[in-house]
PDB file of C-alpha atoms in Angstrom:
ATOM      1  CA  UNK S   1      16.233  15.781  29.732  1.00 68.00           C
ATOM      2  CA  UNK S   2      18.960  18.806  28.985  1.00 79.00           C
ATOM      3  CA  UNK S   3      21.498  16.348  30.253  1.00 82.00           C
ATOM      4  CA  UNK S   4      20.687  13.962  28.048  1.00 82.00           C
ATOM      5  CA  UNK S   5      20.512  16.503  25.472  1.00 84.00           C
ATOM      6  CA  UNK S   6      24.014  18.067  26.383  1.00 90.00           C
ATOM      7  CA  UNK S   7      25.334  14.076  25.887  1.00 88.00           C
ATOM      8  CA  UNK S   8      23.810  13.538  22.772  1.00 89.00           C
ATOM      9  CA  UNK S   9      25.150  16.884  21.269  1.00 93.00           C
ATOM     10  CA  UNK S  10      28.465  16.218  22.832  1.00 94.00           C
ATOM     11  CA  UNK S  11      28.812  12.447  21.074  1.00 94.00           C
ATOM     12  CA  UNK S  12      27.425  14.505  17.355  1.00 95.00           C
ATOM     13  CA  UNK S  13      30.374  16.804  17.599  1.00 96.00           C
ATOM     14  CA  UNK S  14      33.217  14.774  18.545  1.00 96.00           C
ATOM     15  CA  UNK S  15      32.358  12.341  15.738  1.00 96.00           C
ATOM     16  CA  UNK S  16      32.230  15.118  13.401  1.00 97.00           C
ATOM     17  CA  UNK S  17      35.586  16.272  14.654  1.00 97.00           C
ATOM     18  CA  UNK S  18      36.666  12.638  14.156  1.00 97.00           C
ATOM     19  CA  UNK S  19      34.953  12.547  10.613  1.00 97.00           C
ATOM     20  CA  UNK S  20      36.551  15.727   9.543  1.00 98.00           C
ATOM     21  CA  UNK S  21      40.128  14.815  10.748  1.00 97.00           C
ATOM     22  CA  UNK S  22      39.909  11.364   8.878  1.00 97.00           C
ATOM     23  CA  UNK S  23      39.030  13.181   6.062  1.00 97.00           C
ATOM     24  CA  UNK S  24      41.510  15.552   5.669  1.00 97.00           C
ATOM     25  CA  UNK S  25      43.932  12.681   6.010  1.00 96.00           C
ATOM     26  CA  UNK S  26      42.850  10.412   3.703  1.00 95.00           C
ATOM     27  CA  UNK S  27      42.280  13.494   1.020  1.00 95.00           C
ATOM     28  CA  UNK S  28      45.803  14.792   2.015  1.00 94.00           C
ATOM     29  CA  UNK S  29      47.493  11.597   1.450  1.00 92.00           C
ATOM     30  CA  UNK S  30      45.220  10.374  -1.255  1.00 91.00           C
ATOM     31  CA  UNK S  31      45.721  13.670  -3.474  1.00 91.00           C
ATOM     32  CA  UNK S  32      48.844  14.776  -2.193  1.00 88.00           C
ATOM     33  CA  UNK S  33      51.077  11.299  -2.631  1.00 83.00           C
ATOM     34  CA  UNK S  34      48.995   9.933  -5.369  1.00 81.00           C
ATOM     35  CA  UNK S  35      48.991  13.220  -7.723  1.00 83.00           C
ATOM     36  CA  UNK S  36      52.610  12.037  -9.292  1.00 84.00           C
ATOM     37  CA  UNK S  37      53.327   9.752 -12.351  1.00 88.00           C
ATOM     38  CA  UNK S  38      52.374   6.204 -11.672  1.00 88.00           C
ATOM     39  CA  UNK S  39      55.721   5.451 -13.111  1.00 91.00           C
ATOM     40  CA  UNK S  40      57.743   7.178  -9.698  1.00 90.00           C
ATOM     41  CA  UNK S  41      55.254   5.848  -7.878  1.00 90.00           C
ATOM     42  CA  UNK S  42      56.719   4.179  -4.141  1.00 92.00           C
ATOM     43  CA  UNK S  43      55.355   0.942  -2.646  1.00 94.00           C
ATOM     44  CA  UNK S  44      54.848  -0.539   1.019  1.00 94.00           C
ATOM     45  CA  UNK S  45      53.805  -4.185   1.044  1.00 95.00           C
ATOM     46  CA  UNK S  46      53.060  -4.057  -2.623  1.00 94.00           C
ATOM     47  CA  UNK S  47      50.722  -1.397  -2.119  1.00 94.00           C
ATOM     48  CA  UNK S  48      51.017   2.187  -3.593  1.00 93.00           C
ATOM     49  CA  UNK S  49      52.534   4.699  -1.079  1.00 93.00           C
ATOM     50  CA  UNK S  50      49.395   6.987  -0.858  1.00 93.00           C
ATOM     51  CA  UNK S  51      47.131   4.168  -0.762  1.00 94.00           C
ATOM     52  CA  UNK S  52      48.807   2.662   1.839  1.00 96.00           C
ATOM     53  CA  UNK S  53      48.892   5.813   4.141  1.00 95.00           C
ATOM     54  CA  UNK S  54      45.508   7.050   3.138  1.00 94.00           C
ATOM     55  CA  UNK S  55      43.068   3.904   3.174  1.00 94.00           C
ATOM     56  CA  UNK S  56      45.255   1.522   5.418  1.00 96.00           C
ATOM     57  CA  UNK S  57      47.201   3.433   8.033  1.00 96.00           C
ATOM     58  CA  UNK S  58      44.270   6.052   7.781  1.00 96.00           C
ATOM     59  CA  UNK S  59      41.174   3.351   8.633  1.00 96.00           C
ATOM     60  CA  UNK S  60      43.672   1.922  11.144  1.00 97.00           C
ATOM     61  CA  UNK S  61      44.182   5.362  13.006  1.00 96.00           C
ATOM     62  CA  UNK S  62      40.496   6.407  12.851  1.00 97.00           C
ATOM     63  CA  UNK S  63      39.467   2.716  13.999  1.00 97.00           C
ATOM     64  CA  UNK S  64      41.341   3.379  17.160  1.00 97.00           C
ATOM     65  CA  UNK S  65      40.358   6.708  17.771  1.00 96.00           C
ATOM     66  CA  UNK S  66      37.175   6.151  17.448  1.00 96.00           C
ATOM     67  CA  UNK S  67      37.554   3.167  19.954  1.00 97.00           C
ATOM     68  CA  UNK S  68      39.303   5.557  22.162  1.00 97.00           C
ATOM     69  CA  UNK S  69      36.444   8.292  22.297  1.00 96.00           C
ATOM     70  CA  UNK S  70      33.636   5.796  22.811  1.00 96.00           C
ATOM     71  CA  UNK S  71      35.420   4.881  25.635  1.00 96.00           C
ATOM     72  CA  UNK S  72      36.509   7.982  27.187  1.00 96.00           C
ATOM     73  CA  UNK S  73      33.708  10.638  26.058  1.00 94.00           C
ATOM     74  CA  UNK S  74      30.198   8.464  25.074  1.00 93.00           C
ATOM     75  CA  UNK S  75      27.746   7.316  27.511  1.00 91.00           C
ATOM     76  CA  UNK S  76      24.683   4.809  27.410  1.00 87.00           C
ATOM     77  CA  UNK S  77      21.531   6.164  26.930  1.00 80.00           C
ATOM     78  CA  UNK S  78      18.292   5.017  27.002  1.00 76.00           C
ATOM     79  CA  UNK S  79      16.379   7.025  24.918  1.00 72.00           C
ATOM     80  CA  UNK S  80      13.262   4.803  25.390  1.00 74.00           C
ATOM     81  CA  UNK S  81      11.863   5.208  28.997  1.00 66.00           C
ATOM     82  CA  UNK S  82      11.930   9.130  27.677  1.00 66.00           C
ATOM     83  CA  UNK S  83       9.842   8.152  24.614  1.00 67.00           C
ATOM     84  CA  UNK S  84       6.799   6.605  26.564  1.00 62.00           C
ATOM     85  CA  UNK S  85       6.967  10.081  28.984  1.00 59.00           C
ATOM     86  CA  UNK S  86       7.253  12.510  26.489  1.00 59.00           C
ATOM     87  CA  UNK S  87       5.895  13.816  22.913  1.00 58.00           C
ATOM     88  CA  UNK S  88       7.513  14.457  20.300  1.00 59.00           C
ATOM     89  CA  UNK S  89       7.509  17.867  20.546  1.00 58.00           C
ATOM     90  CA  UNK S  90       9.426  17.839  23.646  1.00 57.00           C
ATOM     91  CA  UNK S  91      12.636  16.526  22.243  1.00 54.00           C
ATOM     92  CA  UNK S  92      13.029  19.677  20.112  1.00 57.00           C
ATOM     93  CA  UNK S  93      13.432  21.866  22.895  1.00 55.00           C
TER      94      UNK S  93
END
């Protein structure tokens, strides 16, 4: 049961560190590029230079490491065959 506990706590703070790094780069480049006159405004493949960085190349880059840390860090578990075992009450410890 700890181990599974350990896993599960593991998986809830790498995604957080994932959340937190995506964003502070989509509120960096969304905020930082896009806080200028629409007029001097710079475009990649007809998009807006901060949107492009911050919603495309940022949901592209947090697709794949998110792909990469299921892989490497999260593990199956089957939380069922401890439900039938167990109450409730158990989990919280």
């Amino acid at each position: 049961m700890k181990k599974i506990n350990k896993q599960l706590k593991k998986e809830a703070i790498i995604t957080t560190i994932l959340y937190l790094i995506y964003f502070i780069w989509w509120y960096s480049f969304a905020y930082g590029l896009g806080d200028v006159d629409p007029k001097n405004y710079k475009y990649i493949l007809g998009l807006p230079e901060w949107f492009f960085y911050s919603c495309i190349l940022g949901f592209l880059g947090i697709t794949i490491l998110l792909w990469i840390s299921i892989k490497l860090f999260f593990k199956e578990v089957d939380l069922k065959k401890y439900e039938k075992n167990i109450g409730r009450d158990e989990w919280k410890k």
